[in-house]
Amino acid sequence: MLQKYQGIVLCTLKYNDKSNIVRIFTQQGGQQSFLVPATRSRKAAVSAVLFQPLSLVEFEADYRPKSGLHPIREARAWYPLLSLPFHPYKSGIALFLAEFLYRALNEETENTPLFYFLTHSVRWLDASEGSCANFHLVFLMRLSRFLGLYPNTEHYQEGALFDLLNATFTTATPTHGCFLPPDESARVRSLLRMRYETMHLFAMNRTERNRCLDIICRYYRLHLPDFPELKSIDVLKELFT
């Protein structure tokens, strides 16, 4: 049965000599697996070039619920990206965030608010002409709200600790050991206040930014079952000074 989709490309995996599996977060059904031809020929009915990390595509696929692999019959760019695939910093961010989302969004369920957040974020990054050094940090903190992991800031005060396990700020030292000291907890509070439009106002050097990224990834690993170390994180850490 042919169905039409709009989605965000997360990753491409080799299936066999003739086909690849593309994982796409769709508006209609969450993260799903689709089959595309492995060839990069311009004459191919479905061009593999369309399926780059975080590309926004619209396509028609043969829905096969029993196999879970849906062959794509036609595809085109839904929102052509003008800078993200070609800008060295933006493409590095896209590679990392696509891998992150592939690991974090593993349920095949419709989530329209999340889909709109993702598409808005991709389009914002593509159109941005200013510094995007903090974009991935803001994105991951805002993503946590859609996954039910957004920290509770109600009890924050100067000198508080951030309890990573219980996702809250506290003045009492947790006995489980999974918490941040006051200076890093204050940094988490600052991250929660950032928006794409204001993130350039929060100055950080590479060491500080990478430490924030390590903390965020640790936080997600504590709350998402089987969330792995990400291969693309080392590349991202080298991008910004």
PDB file of N, CA, C and O in Angstrom, residues 116-162:
ATOM      1  N   TYR A 116       7.517  18.937  14.730  1.00  0.00           N
ATOM      2  CA  TYR A 116       7.573  20.362  14.423  1.00  0.00           C
ATOM      3  C   TYR A 116       8.795  21.013  15.054  1.00  0.00           C
ATOM      4  O   TYR A 116       9.426  21.901  14.462  1.00  0.00           O
ATOM      5  N   PHE A 117       9.148  20.600  16.267  1.00  0.00           N
ATOM      6  CA  PHE A 117      10.362  21.129  16.907  1.00  0.00           C
ATOM      7  C   PHE A 117      11.592  20.782  16.080  1.00  0.00           C
ATOM      8  O   PHE A 117      12.464  21.634  15.852  1.00  0.00           O
ATOM      9  N   LEU A 118      11.687  19.542  15.631  1.00  0.00           N
ATOM     10  CA  LEU A 118      12.849  19.106  14.859  1.00  0.00           C
ATOM     11  C   LEU A 118      12.953  19.858  13.542  1.00  0.00           C
ATOM     12  O   LEU A 118      14.032  20.348  13.167  1.00  0.00           O
ATOM     13  N   THR A 119      11.843  19.962  12.814  1.00  0.00           N
ATOM     14  CA  THR A 119      11.897  20.637  11.517  1.00  0.00           C
ATOM     15  C   THR A 119      12.196  22.127  11.681  1.00  0.00           C
ATOM     16  O   THR A 119      12.963  22.706  10.898  1.00  0.00           O
ATOM     17  N   HIS A 120      11.612  22.753  12.697  1.00  0.00           N
ATOM     18  CA  HIS A 120      11.902  24.165  12.959  1.00  0.00           C
ATOM     19  C   HIS A 120      13.382  24.351  13.268  1.00  0.00           C
ATOM     20  O   HIS A 120      14.016  25.302  12.774  1.00  0.00           O
ATOM     21  N   SER A 121      13.959  23.451  14.067  1.00  0.00           N
ATOM     22  CA  SER A 121      15.364  23.570  14.456  1.00  0.00           C
ATOM     23  C   SER A 121      16.295  23.419  13.256  1.00  0.00           C
ATOM     24  O   SER A 121      17.271  24.160  13.114  1.00  0.00           O
ATOM     25  N   VAL A 122      15.999  22.445  12.404  1.00  0.00           N
ATOM     26  CA  VAL A 122      16.828  22.233  11.211  1.00  0.00           C
ATOM     27  C   VAL A 122      16.775  23.459  10.301  1.00  0.00           C
ATOM     28  O   VAL A 122      17.810  23.931   9.802  1.00  0.00           O
ATOM     29  N   ARG A 123      15.601  23.980  10.095  1.00  0.00           N
ATOM     30  CA  ARG A 123      15.447  25.139   9.228  1.00  0.00           C
ATOM     31  C   ARG A 123      16.114  26.370   9.833  1.00  0.00           C
ATOM     32  O   ARG A 123      16.703  27.192   9.115  1.00  0.00           O
ATOM     33  N   TRP A 124      16.060  26.508  11.153  1.00  0.00           N
ATOM     34  CA  TRP A 124      16.704  27.646  11.821  1.00  0.00           C
ATOM     35  C   TRP A 124      18.217  27.568  11.648  1.00  0.00           C
ATOM     36  O   TRP A 124      18.871  28.567  11.326  1.00  0.00           O
ATOM     37  N   LEU A 125      18.780  26.383  11.860  1.00  0.00           N
ATOM     38  CA  LEU A 125      20.225  26.212  11.705  1.00  0.00           C
ATOM     39  C   LEU A 125      20.645  26.476  10.264  1.00  0.00           C
ATOM     40  O   LEU A 125      21.672  27.119  10.017  1.00  0.00           O
ATOM     41  N   ASP A 126      19.885  26.007   9.314  1.00  0.00           N
ATOM     42  CA  ASP A 126      20.214  26.201   7.908  1.00  0.00           C
ATOM     43  C   ASP A 126      20.223  27.688   7.540  1.00  0.00           C
ATOM     44  O   ASP A 126      21.070  28.142   6.767  1.00  0.00           O
ATOM     45  N   ALA A 127      19.298  28.449   8.092  1.00  0.00           N
ATOM     46  CA  ALA A 127      19.164  29.870   7.752  1.00  0.00           C
ATOM     47  C   ALA A 127      20.085  30.770   8.568  1.00  0.00           C
ATOM     48  O   ALA A 127      20.304  31.935   8.199  1.00  0.00           O
ATOM     49  N   SER A 128      20.637  30.254   9.666  1.00  0.00           N
ATOM     50  CA  SER A 128      21.432  31.076  10.571  1.00  0.00           C
ATOM     51  C   SER A 128      22.681  31.617   9.887  1.00  0.00           C
ATOM     52  O   SER A 128      23.397  30.902   9.192  1.00  0.00           O
ATOM     53  N   GLU A 129      22.953  32.892  10.125  1.00  0.00           N
ATOM     54  CA  GLU A 129      24.153  33.532   9.583  1.00  0.00           C
ATOM     55  C   GLU A 129      25.134  33.901  10.683  1.00  0.00           C
ATOM     56  O   GLU A 129      26.248  34.356  10.388  1.00  0.00           O
ATOM     57  N   GLY A 130      24.742  33.736  11.941  1.00  0.00           N
ATOM     58  CA  GLY A 130      25.624  34.058  13.049  1.00  0.00           C
ATOM     59  C   GLY A 130      26.329  32.826  13.586  1.00  0.00           C
ATOM     60  O   GLY A 130      26.358  31.763  12.955  1.00  0.00           O
ATOM     61  N   SER A 131      26.886  32.954  14.783  1.00  0.00           N
ATOM     62  CA  SER A 131      27.585  31.832  15.408  1.00  0.00           C
ATOM     63  C   SER A 131      26.597  30.729  15.786  1.00  0.00           C
ATOM     64  O   SER A 131      25.529  30.995  16.336  1.00  0.00           O
ATOM     65  N   CYS A 132      26.976  29.486  15.476  1.00  0.00           N
ATOM     66  CA  CYS A 132      26.121  28.344  15.831  1.00  0.00           C
ATOM     67  C   CYS A 132      26.866  27.397  16.780  1.00  0.00           C
ATOM     68  O   CYS A 132      26.521  26.227  16.890  1.00  0.00           O
ATOM     69  N   ALA A 133      27.891  27.935  17.474  1.00  0.00           N
ATOM     70  CA  ALA A 133      28.738  27.092  18.321  1.00  0.00           C
ATOM     71  C   ALA A 133      27.970  26.433  19.457  1.00  0.00           C
ATOM     72  O   ALA A 133      28.332  25.347  19.911  1.00  0.00           O
ATOM     73  N   ASN A 134      26.905  27.072  19.937  1.00  0.00           N
ATOM     74  CA  ASN A 134      26.137  26.529  21.060  1.00  0.00           C
ATOM     75  C   ASN A 134      24.846  25.840  20.612  1.00  0.00           C
ATOM     76  O   ASN A 134      24.067  25.386  21.454  1.00  0.00           O
ATOM     77  N   PHE A 135      24.622  25.749  19.311  1.00  0.00           N
ATOM     78  CA  PHE A 135      23.340  25.248  18.808  1.00  0.00           C
ATOM     79  C   PHE A 135      23.031  23.852  19.325  1.00  0.00           C
ATOM     80  O   PHE A 135      21.904  23.583  19.776  1.00  0.00           O
ATOM     81  N   HIS A 136      23.997  22.947  19.252  1.00  0.00           N
ATOM     82  CA  HIS A 136      23.732  21.550  19.645  1.00  0.00           C
ATOM     83  C   HIS A 136      23.381  21.438  21.123  1.00  0.00           C
ATOM     84  O   HIS A 136      22.586  20.589  21.519  1.00  0.00           O
ATOM     85  N   LEU A 137      23.967  22.312  21.957  1.00  0.00           N
ATOM     86  CA  LEU A 137      23.661  22.283  23.387  1.00  0.00           C
ATOM     87  C   LEU A 137      22.227  22.735  23.643  1.00  0.00           C
ATOM     88  O   LEU A 137      21.490  22.099  24.413  1.00  0.00           O
ATOM     89  N   VAL A 138      21.829  23.826  22.998  1.00  0.00           N
ATOM     90  CA  VAL A 138      20.456  24.321  23.147  1.00  0.00           C
ATOM     91  C   VAL A 138      19.463  23.288  22.618  1.00  0.00           C
ATOM     92  O   VAL A 138      18.438  23.004  23.246  1.00  0.00           O
ATOM     93  N   PHE A 139      19.778  22.720  21.469  1.00  0.00           N
ATOM     94  CA  PHE A 139      18.908  21.712  20.862  1.00  0.00           C
ATOM     95  C   PHE A 139      18.676  20.539  21.811  1.00  0.00           C
ATOM     96  O   PHE A 139      17.531  20.108  22.021  1.00  0.00           O
ATOM     97  N   LEU A 140      19.743  20.006  22.395  1.00  0.00           N
ATOM     98  CA  LEU A 140      19.616  18.820  23.247  1.00  0.00           C
ATOM     99  C   LEU A 140      18.855  19.127  24.533  1.00  0.00           C
ATOM    100  O   LEU A 140      18.090  18.283  25.023  1.00  0.00           O
ATOM    101  N   MET A 141      19.047  20.320  25.077  1.00  0.00           N
ATOM    102  CA  MET A 141      18.307  20.672  26.289  1.00  0.00           C
ATOM    103  C   MET A 141      16.816  20.837  25.982  1.00  0.00           C
ATOM    104  O   MET A 141      15.964  20.407  26.758  1.00  0.00           O
ATOM    105  N   ARG A 142      16.504  21.426  24.845  1.00  0.00           N
ATOM    106  CA  ARG A 142      15.100  21.609  24.481  1.00  0.00           C
ATOM    107  C   ARG A 142      14.457  20.282  24.072  1.00  0.00           C
ATOM    108  O   ARG A 142      13.277  20.045  24.318  1.00  0.00           O
ATOM    109  N   LEU A 143      15.248  19.409  23.451  1.00  0.00           N
ATOM    110  CA  LEU A 143      14.751  18.079  23.084  1.00  0.00           C
ATOM    111  C   LEU A 143      14.289  17.302  24.307  1.00  0.00           C
ATOM    112  O   LEU A 143      13.304  16.549  24.243  1.00  0.00           O
ATOM    113  N   SER A 144      14.971  17.478  25.422  1.00  0.00           N
ATOM    114  CA  SER A 144      14.638  16.718  26.630  1.00  0.00           C
ATOM    115  C   SER A 144      13.194  16.946  27.075  1.00  0.00           C
ATOM    116  O   SER A 144      12.567  16.057  27.663  1.00  0.00           O
ATOM    117  N   ARG A 145      12.656  18.112  26.783  1.00  0.00           N
ATOM    118  CA  ARG A 145      11.262  18.394  27.156  1.00  0.00           C
ATOM    119  C   ARG A 145      10.288  17.472  26.421  1.00  0.00           C
ATOM    120  O   ARG A 145       9.317  16.981  26.997  1.00  0.00           O
ATOM    121  N   PHE A 146      10.577  17.191  25.152  1.00  0.00           N
ATOM    122  CA  PHE A 146       9.689  16.348  24.346  1.00  0.00           C
ATOM    123  C   PHE A 146       9.813  14.869  24.714  1.00  0.00           C
ATOM    124  O   PHE A 146       8.919  14.081  24.418  1.00  0.00           O
ATOM    125  N   LEU A 147      10.906  14.509  25.362  1.00  0.00           N
ATOM    126  CA  LEU A 147      11.108  13.117  25.768  1.00  0.00           C
ATOM    127  C   LEU A 147      10.755  12.893  27.234  1.00  0.00           C
ATOM    128  O   LEU A 147      10.970  11.812  27.775  1.00  0.00           O
ATOM    129  N   GLY A 148      10.205  13.911  27.884  1.00  0.00           N
ATOM    130  CA  GLY A 148       9.829  13.790  29.290  1.00  0.00           C
ATOM    131  C   GLY A 148      11.014  13.806  30.239  1.00  0.00           C
ATOM    132  O   GLY A 148      10.915  13.308  31.370  1.00  0.00           O
ATOM    133  N   LEU A 149      12.132  14.418  29.810  1.00  0.00           N
ATOM    134  CA  LEU A 149      13.359  14.409  30.615  1.00  0.00           C
ATOM    135  C   LEU A 149      13.798  15.805  31.048  1.00  0.00           C
ATOM    136  O   LEU A 149      14.902  15.967  31.569  1.00  0.00           O
ATOM    137  N   TYR A 150      12.957  16.804  30.832  1.00  0.00           N
ATOM    138  CA  TYR A 150      13.365  18.173  31.121  1.00  0.00           C
ATOM    139  C   TYR A 150      13.575  18.354  32.627  1.00  0.00           C
ATOM    140  O   TYR A 150      12.716  17.983  33.438  1.00  0.00           O
ATOM    141  N   PRO A 151      14.715  18.905  33.024  1.00  0.00           N
ATOM    142  CA  PRO A 151      15.010  19.048  34.461  1.00  0.00           C
ATOM    143  C   PRO A 151      14.027  19.960  35.184  1.00  0.00           C
ATOM    144  O   PRO A 151      13.503  20.920  34.616  1.00  0.00           O
ATOM    145  N   ASN A 152      13.824  19.662  36.446  1.00  0.00           N
ATOM    146  CA  ASN A 152      12.990  20.489  37.316  1.00  0.00           C
ATOM    147  C   ASN A 152      13.867  21.606  37.897  1.00  0.00           C
ATOM    148  O   ASN A 152      14.809  21.333  38.631  1.00  0.00           O
ATOM    149  N   THR A 153      13.549  22.846  37.552  1.00  0.00           N
ATOM    150  CA  THR A 153      14.355  23.985  38.004  1.00  0.00           C
ATOM    151  C   THR A 153      13.735  24.710  39.201  1.00  0.00           C
ATOM    152  O   THR A 153      14.245  25.735  39.638  1.00  0.00           O
ATOM    153  N   GLU A 154      12.653  24.177  39.737  1.00  0.00           N
ATOM    154  CA  GLU A 154      11.898  24.865  40.786  1.00  0.00           C
ATOM    155  C   GLU A 154      12.747  25.166  42.018  1.00  0.00           C
ATOM    156  O   GLU A 154      12.590  26.205  42.668  1.00  0.00           O
ATOM    157  N   HIS A 155      13.672  24.254  42.339  1.00  0.00           N
ATOM    158  CA  HIS A 155      14.437  24.410  43.575  1.00  0.00           C
ATOM    159  C   HIS A 155      15.847  24.953  43.348  1.00  0.00           C
ATOM    160  O   HIS A 155      16.702  24.858  44.226  1.00  0.00           O
ATOM    161  N   TYR A 156      16.068  25.550  42.175  1.00  0.00           N
ATOM    162  CA  TYR A 156      17.407  26.082  41.925  1.00  0.00           C
ATOM    163  C   TYR A 156      17.662  27.328  42.771  1.00  0.00           C
ATOM    164  O   TYR A 156      16.807  28.194  42.904  1.00  0.00           O
ATOM    165  N   GLN A 157      18.856  27.389  43.332  1.00  0.00           N
ATOM    166  CA  GLN A 157      19.354  28.582  43.996  1.00  0.00           C
ATOM    167  C   GLN A 157      20.871  28.571  43.897  1.00  0.00           C
ATOM    168  O   GLN A 157      21.477  27.546  43.589  1.00  0.00           O
ATOM    169  N   GLU A 158      21.478  29.689  44.125  1.00  0.00           N
ATOM    170  CA  GLU A 158      22.928  29.772  44.023  1.00  0.00           C
ATOM    171  C   GLU A 158      23.586  28.771  44.970  1.00  0.00           C
ATOM    172  O   GLU A 158      23.213  28.678  46.142  1.00  0.00           O
ATOM    173  N   GLY A 159      24.531  27.991  44.444  1.00  0.00           N
ATOM    174  CA  GLY A 159      25.218  26.987  45.248  1.00  0.00           C
ATOM    175  C   GLY A 159      24.557  25.628  45.236  1.00  0.00           C
ATOM    176  O   GLY A 159      25.058  24.682  45.848  1.00  0.00           O
ATOM    177  N   ALA A 160      23.424  25.496  44.523  1.00  0.00           N
ATOM    178  CA  ALA A 160      22.715  24.206  44.474  1.00  0.00           C
ATOM    179  C   ALA A 160      23.491  23.197  43.632  1.00  0.00           C
ATOM    180  O   ALA A 160      24.331  23.549  42.793  1.00  0.00           O
ATOM    181  N   LEU A 161      23.206  21.922  43.871  1.00  0.00           N
ATOM    182  CA  LEU A 161      23.755  20.818  43.090  1.00  0.00           C
ATOM    183  C   LEU A 161      22.697  20.342  42.101  1.00  0.00           C
ATOM    184  O   LEU A 161      21.501  20.426  42.390  1.00  0.00           O
ATOM    185  N   PHE A 162      23.147  19.837  40.956  1.00  0.00           N
ATOM    186  CA  PHE A 162      22.187  19.255  40.026  1.00  0.00           C
ATOM    187  C   PHE A 162      22.237  17.741  40.152  1.00  0.00           C
ATOM    188  O   PHE A 162      23.255  17.113  39.889  1.00  0.00           O
TER     189      PHE A 162
END
